[in-house]
mmCIF file of C-alpha atoms in Angstrom:
data_model
loop_
_atom_site.group_PDB
_atom_site.id
_atom_site.type_symbol
_atom_site.label_atom_id
_atom_site.label_comp_id
_atom_site.label_asym_id
_atom_site.label_seq_id
_atom_site.Cartn_x
_atom_site.Cartn_y
_atom_site.Cartn_z
ATOM 1 C CA ALA Z 73 85.527 75.078 103.507
ATOM 2 C CA GLN Z 74 88.576 76.559 105.131
ATOM 3 C CA LYS Z 75 90.045 79.088 102.744
ATOM 4 C CA VAL Z 76 93.239 79.698 104.658
ATOM 5 C CA THR Z 77 95.130 76.970 106.456
ATOM 6 C CA GLN Z 78 97.910 77.585 108.921
ATOM 7 C CA ALA Z 79 98.888 74.080 109.877
ATOM 8 C CA GLN Z 80 101.365 75.088 112.561
ATOM 9 C CA THR Z 81 99.567 75.878 115.783
ATOM 10 C CA GLU Z 82 102.616 76.800 117.822
ATOM 11 C CA ILE Z 83 106.299 77.309 117.140
ATOM 12 C CA SER Z 84 108.915 77.847 119.829
ATOM 13 C CA VAL Z 85 112.437 78.978 118.992
ATOM 14 C CA VAL Z 86 115.456 80.377 120.729
ATOM 15 C CA GLU Z 87 116.436 83.950 120.008
ATOM 16 C CA LYS Z 88 118.395 84.429 116.759
ATOM 17 C CA GLU Z 89 116.926 81.326 115.178
ATOM 18 C CA ASP Z 90 114.982 81.689 111.941
ATOM 19 C CA VAL Z 91 111.337 80.709 111.916
ATOM 20 C CA THR Z 92 109.078 80.064 108.928
ATOM 21 C CA LEU Z 93 105.312 80.200 109.150
ATOM 22 C CA ASP Z 94 103.320 78.282 106.585
ATOM 23 C CA CYS Z 95 100.136 79.524 104.937
ATOM 24 C CA VAL Z 96 98.160 77.611 102.332
ATOM 25 C CA TYR Z 97 95.093 79.151 100.755
ATOM 26 C CA GLU Z 98 92.229 78.008 98.586
ATOM 27 C CA THR Z 99 90.347 80.103 96.050
ATOM 28 C CA ARG Z 100 88.831 79.816 92.606
ATOM 29 C CA ASP Z 101 89.400 83.462 91.822
ATOM 30 C CA THR Z 102 92.237 84.516 89.560
ATOM 31 C CA THR Z 103 92.471 87.850 91.334
ATOM 32 C CA TYR Z 104 92.883 87.722 95.075
ATOM 33 C CA TYR Z 105 94.914 89.253 97.861
ATOM 34 C CA LEU Z 106 96.918 87.740 100.674
ATOM 35 C CA PHE Z 107 97.836 89.347 103.957
ATOM 36 C CA TRP Z 108 99.815 88.717 107.093
ATOM 37 C CA TYR Z 109 98.868 90.255 110.432
ATOM 38 C CA LYS Z 110 100.644 90.109 113.773
ATOM 39 C CA GLN Z 111 98.819 89.942 117.105
ATOM 40 C CA PRO Z 112 101.227 90.594 119.973
ATOM 41 C CA PRO Z 113 100.330 89.745 123.585
ATOM 42 C CA SER Z 114 98.752 93.192 123.951
ATOM 43 C CA GLY Z 115 96.010 91.975 121.614
ATOM 44 C CA GLU Z 116 95.863 94.414 118.724
ATOM 45 C CA LEU Z 117 96.106 93.223 115.120
ATOM 46 C CA VAL Z 118 98.965 94.784 113.194
ATOM 47 C CA PHE Z 119 99.091 94.718 109.412
ATOM 48 C CA LEU Z 120 102.394 93.397 108.045
ATOM 49 C CA ILE Z 121 102.047 92.837 104.318
ATOM 50 C CA ARG Z 122 99.672 92.501 101.378
ATOM 51 C CA ARG Z 123 100.320 90.715 98.089
ATOM 52 C CA ASN Z 124 98.065 90.458 95.075
ATOM 53 C CA SER Z 125 97.769 87.312 93.005
ATOM 54 C CA PHE Z 126 99.593 88.822 90.045
ATOM 55 C CA ASP Z 127 102.721 89.667 91.969
ATOM 56 C CA GLU Z 128 104.730 86.609 92.870
ATOM 57 C CA GLN Z 129 107.874 88.490 93.725
ATOM 58 C CA ASN Z 130 109.206 87.607 97.099
ATOM 59 C CA GLU Z 131 109.500 90.499 99.493
ATOM 60 C CA ILE Z 132 111.910 91.351 102.248
ATOM 61 C CA SER Z 133 111.382 93.944 104.920
ATOM 62 C CA GLY Z 134 114.133 93.998 107.487
ATOM 63 C CA ARG Z 135 114.134 90.631 109.228
ATOM 64 C CA TYR Z 136 110.816 89.666 107.631
ATOM 65 C CA SER Z 137 110.475 87.975 104.264
ATOM 66 C CA TRP Z 138 107.593 86.472 102.356
ATOM 67 C CA ASN Z 139 107.539 83.701 99.763
ATOM 68 C CA PHE Z 140 104.461 83.644 97.524
ATOM 69 C CA GLN Z 141 104.056 80.605 95.281
ATOM 70 C CA LYS Z 142 100.871 80.323 93.252
ATOM 71 C CA SER Z 143 101.818 76.841 92.063
ATOM 72 C CA THR Z 144 101.461 75.528 95.596
ATOM 73 C CA SER Z 145 98.907 78.113 96.801
ATOM 74 C CA SER Z 146 101.249 79.149 99.561
ATOM 75 C CA PHE Z 147 102.276 82.428 101.091
ATOM 76 C CA ASN Z 148 104.901 81.666 103.695
ATOM 77 C CA PHE Z 149 106.467 84.099 106.125
ATOM 78 C CA THR Z 150 109.987 83.910 107.523
ATOM 79 C CA ILE Z 151 111.410 85.797 110.472
ATOM 80 C CA THR Z 152 115.189 85.840 110.315
ATOM 81 C CA ALA Z 153 117.252 86.086 113.484
ATOM 82 C CA SER Z 154 114.181 86.077 115.686
ATOM 83 C CA GLN Z 155 113.908 88.314 118.722
ATOM 84 C CA VAL Z 156 111.819 88.088 121.855
ATOM 85 C CA VAL Z 157 109.671 90.960 120.559
ATOM 86 C CA ASP Z 158 108.612 88.731 117.660
ATOM 87 C CA SER Z 159 106.617 86.599 120.090
ATOM 88 C CA ALA Z 160 103.029 86.896 118.892
ATOM 89 C CA VAL Z 161 100.249 85.146 117.027
ATOM 90 C CA TYR Z 162 100.611 85.552 113.272
ATOM 91 C CA PHE Z 163 97.609 85.354 110.987
ATOM 92 C CA CYS Z 164 97.477 84.799 107.279
ATOM 93 C CA ALA Z 165 94.364 86.099 105.509
ATOM 94 C CA LEU Z 166 92.756 86.033 102.087
ATOM 95 C CA SER Z 167 90.522 88.527 100.302
ATOM 96 C CA GLU Z 168 88.858 87.479 97.068
ATOM 97 C CA THR Z 169 87.516 89.371 94.072
ATOM 98 C CA ASN Z 170 84.568 91.611 94.918
ATOM 99 C CA ASP Z 171 84.623 90.317 98.470
ATOM 100 C CA TYR Z 172 86.112 92.863 100.776
ATOM 101 C CA LYS Z 173 86.203 90.825 103.923
ATOM 102 C CA LEU Z 174 89.266 89.030 105.194
ATOM 103 C CA SER Z 175 89.150 85.276 105.692
ATOM 104 C CA PHE Z 176 91.684 84.480 108.367
ATOM 105 C CA GLY Z 177 93.620 81.347 109.104
ATOM 106 C CA ALA Z 178 93.643 79.960 112.610
ATOM 107 C CA GLY Z 179 96.929 81.655 113.421
ATOM 108 C CA THR Z 180 100.351 80.424 114.479
ATOM 109 C CA THR Z 181 101.658 81.275 117.928
ATOM 110 C CA VAL Z 182 105.363 82.068 117.853
ATOM 111 C CA THR Z 183 107.301 82.076 121.084
ATOM 112 C CA VAL Z 184 110.863 83.337 120.997
ATOM 113 C CA ARG Z 185 112.868 82.443 124.106
ATOM 114 C CA ALA Z 186 115.842 84.480 125.241
ATOM 115 C CA ASP F 265 97.093 110.271 113.095
ATOM 116 C CA ALA F 266 94.743 108.374 115.354
ATOM 117 C CA GLY F 267 94.035 104.794 114.479
ATOM 118 C CA VAL F 268 90.736 103.011 114.845
ATOM 119 C CA ILE F 269 89.261 103.749 118.251
ATOM 120 C CA GLN F 270 87.099 101.282 120.114
ATOM 121 C CA SER F 271 85.301 101.598 123.416
ATOM 122 C CA PRO F 272 85.055 100.200 125.927
ATOM 123 C CA ARG F 273 88.261 98.171 125.963
ATOM 124 C CA HIS F 274 86.796 95.728 128.448
ATOM 125 C CA GLU F 275 83.193 94.983 129.273
ATOM 126 C CA VAL F 276 81.879 92.588 131.874
ATOM 127 C CA THR F 277 78.153 92.106 132.022
ATOM 128 C CA GLU F 278 75.574 89.626 133.140
ATOM 129 C CA MET F 279 73.550 87.380 130.927
ATOM 130 C CA GLY F 280 70.482 89.114 129.604
ATOM 131 C CA GLN F 281 71.920 92.595 129.696
ATOM 132 C CA GLU F 282 72.282 94.815 126.649
ATOM 133 C CA VAL F 283 75.812 95.504 125.472
ATOM 134 C CA THR F 284 76.879 98.266 123.102
ATOM 135 C CA LEU F 285 80.320 98.359 121.540
ATOM 136 C CA ARG F 286 81.551 101.483 119.805
ATOM 137 C CA CYS F 287 83.959 102.199 117.007
ATOM 138 C CA LYS F 288 85.431 105.283 115.394
ATOM 139 C CA PRO F 289 87.163 104.478 112.092
ATOM 140 C CA ILE F 290 90.229 106.218 110.741
ATOM 141 C CA SER F 291 89.292 109.557 109.237
ATOM 142 C CA GLY F 292 88.855 109.277 105.485
ATOM 143 C CA HIS F 293 88.152 105.554 105.522
ATOM 144 C CA ASN F 294 84.780 104.655 104.042
ATOM 145 C CA SER F 295 84.557 100.940 104.841
ATOM 146 C CA LEU F 296 84.125 99.576 108.328
ATOM 147 C CA PHE F 297 84.200 95.976 109.509
ATOM 148 C CA TRP F 298 83.236 94.230 112.741
ATOM 149 C CA TYR F 299 85.056 90.976 113.529
ATOM 150 C CA ARG F 300 84.805 88.627 116.463
ATOM 151 C CA GLN F 301 87.660 86.536 117.813
ATOM 152 C CA THR F 302 87.109 83.400 119.890
ATOM 153 C CA MET F 303 89.267 80.418 120.667
ATOM 154 C CA MET F 304 86.821 78.082 119.005
ATOM 155 C CA ARG F 305 86.074 79.995 115.816
ATOM 156 C CA GLY F 306 89.083 82.271 115.420
ATOM 157 C CA LEU F 307 88.590 85.602 113.661
ATOM 158 C CA GLU F 308 85.322 85.874 111.804
ATOM 159 C CA LEU F 309 83.580 88.752 110.082
ATOM 160 C CA LEU F 310 80.253 89.797 111.551
ATOM 161 C CA ILE F 311 79.270 92.677 109.272
ATOM 162 C CA TYR F 312 80.756 95.325 107.081
ATOM 163 C CA PHE F 313 79.653 98.760 105.929
ATOM 164 C CA ASN F 314 80.570 100.787 102.905
ATOM 165 C CA ASN F 315 79.753 104.499 102.965
ATOM 166 C CA ASN F 316 77.682 103.852 106.114
ATOM 167 C CA VAL F 317 75.507 101.243 104.389
ATOM 168 C CA PRO F 318 75.577 97.606 105.560
ATOM 169 C CA ILE F 319 76.852 95.490 102.673
ATOM 170 C CA ASP F 320 77.314 92.032 104.147
ATOM 171 C CA ASP F 321 75.772 90.990 107.460
ATOM 172 C CA SER F 322 75.829 87.267 106.789
ATOM 173 C CA GLY F 323 78.204 86.758 109.693
ATOM 174 C CA MET F 324 75.894 88.231 112.313
ATOM 175 C CA PRO F 325 75.115 85.234 114.527
ATOM 176 C CA GLU F 326 71.465 85.889 115.228
ATOM 177 C CA ASP F 327 68.857 88.533 115.796
ATOM 178 C CA ARG F 328 70.321 89.416 119.150
ATOM 179 C CA PHE F 329 73.118 91.157 117.269
ATOM 180 C CA SER F 330 72.633 94.443 115.450
ATOM 181 C CA ALA F 331 75.005 97.027 114.027
ATOM 182 C CA LYS F 332 74.574 100.579 112.886
ATOM 183 C CA MET F 333 76.677 103.235 111.252
ATOM 184 C CA PRO F 334 74.800 106.531 111.534
ATOM 185 C CA ASN F 335 77.665 108.542 110.066
ATOM 186 C CA ALA F 336 81.134 108.139 108.609
ATOM 187 C CA SER F 337 82.869 108.446 111.942
ATOM 188 C CA PHE F 338 80.876 106.189 114.229
ATOM 189 C CA SER F 339 79.530 102.671 114.397
ATOM 190 C CA THR F 340 77.943 100.540 117.098
ATOM 191 C CA LEU F 341 77.532 96.826 117.596
ATOM 192 C CA LYS F 342 74.756 95.924 119.993
ATOM 193 C CA ILE F 343 73.952 92.617 121.624
ATOM 194 C CA GLN F 344 70.564 92.321 123.277
ATOM 195 C CA PRO F 345 70.125 90.173 125.266
ATOM 196 C CA SER F 346 73.689 89.038 125.823
ATOM 197 C CA GLU F 347 74.579 85.404 126.516
ATOM 198 C CA PRO F 348 77.739 83.787 127.917
ATOM 199 C CA ARG F 349 78.604 82.383 124.483
ATOM 200 C CA ASP F 350 78.948 85.959 123.222
ATOM 201 C CA SER F 351 82.089 86.326 125.302
ATOM 202 C CA ALA F 352 84.866 87.180 122.849
ATOM 203 C CA VAL F 353 87.095 89.966 121.627
ATOM 204 C CA TYR F 354 85.303 92.200 119.157
ATOM 205 C CA PHE F 355 87.435 94.089 116.662
ATOM 206 C CA CYS F 356 86.513 96.990 114.473
ATOM 207 C CA ALA F 357 88.559 97.655 111.335
ATOM 208 C CA SER F 358 88.463 100.297 108.646
ATOM 209 C CA THR F 359 89.878 100.884 105.211
ATOM 210 C CA ILE F 360 89.430 102.864 102.033
ATOM 211 C CA HIS F 361 86.992 100.904 99.907
ATOM 212 C CA ARG F 362 89.130 99.365 97.209
ATOM 213 C CA GLU F 363 89.531 95.702 96.349
ATOM 214 C CA GLY F 364 92.437 94.194 98.206
ATOM 215 C CA ASN F 365 93.133 97.100 100.514
ATOM 216 C CA GLU F 366 94.545 96.270 103.902
ATOM 217 C CA GLN F 367 92.289 96.813 106.878
ATOM 218 C CA PHE F 368 93.445 98.628 109.976
ATOM 219 C CA PHE F 369 92.203 97.236 113.233
ATOM 220 C CA GLY F 370 91.269 98.845 116.494
ATOM 221 C CA PRO F 371 92.527 97.531 119.839
ATOM 222 C CA GLY F 372 89.408 95.424 120.339
ATOM 223 C CA THR F 373 86.802 95.162 123.071
ATOM 224 C CA ARG F 374 87.070 92.155 125.344
ATOM 225 C CA LEU F 375 83.532 91.175 126.297
ATOM 226 C CA THR F 376 82.772 88.826 129.135
ATOM 227 C CA VAL F 377 79.184 87.777 129.715
ATOM 228 C CA LEU F 378 78.658 86.059 133.050
#
């Protein structure tokens, strides 16, 4: 069963628009960890953020913000005032208790047009 | 500090040939992961090591794939014999072994098997 679902395959926006990426996860564990990674056109995977299941505080880092809601099993990511450099594939991932691997979603391709 | 180093960055080979991918984790990291990325299957874990010992190899597709970690600073992923369906980007990642820690990825090796 898919543990992480990113329903949006592609999103295209014009520069300065906000864009929100959805991530829904599935786990039976009470302790788990959620991540977002960015994969720019150059291909590397860049770590953006980690949250644990006990910390539902939303987080803001510059133009990036994350909304974690256990009630809906979602960990959504918003880019405010998007820029062309934000164009990339964004992956949401889950790590469960005593399981150190990352289970990735299918990714959402974000294209920001000038 | 250097990140995770992978070599080669690109590999083109013919079906039936042996392929060896190499990875040097970040110094001080004691867990190492090999992932494969394809359009069809996305990012999937092949194997991971902790303190140079393979812990979970359930993602290794078949006996043609093997991985070793002879010391803390080097790992190899070998495919013998290679097949066209092995064409993918292979990522190595490392972290300090602790539940929920973020993994840091190398630039990947793009493998093409003709």
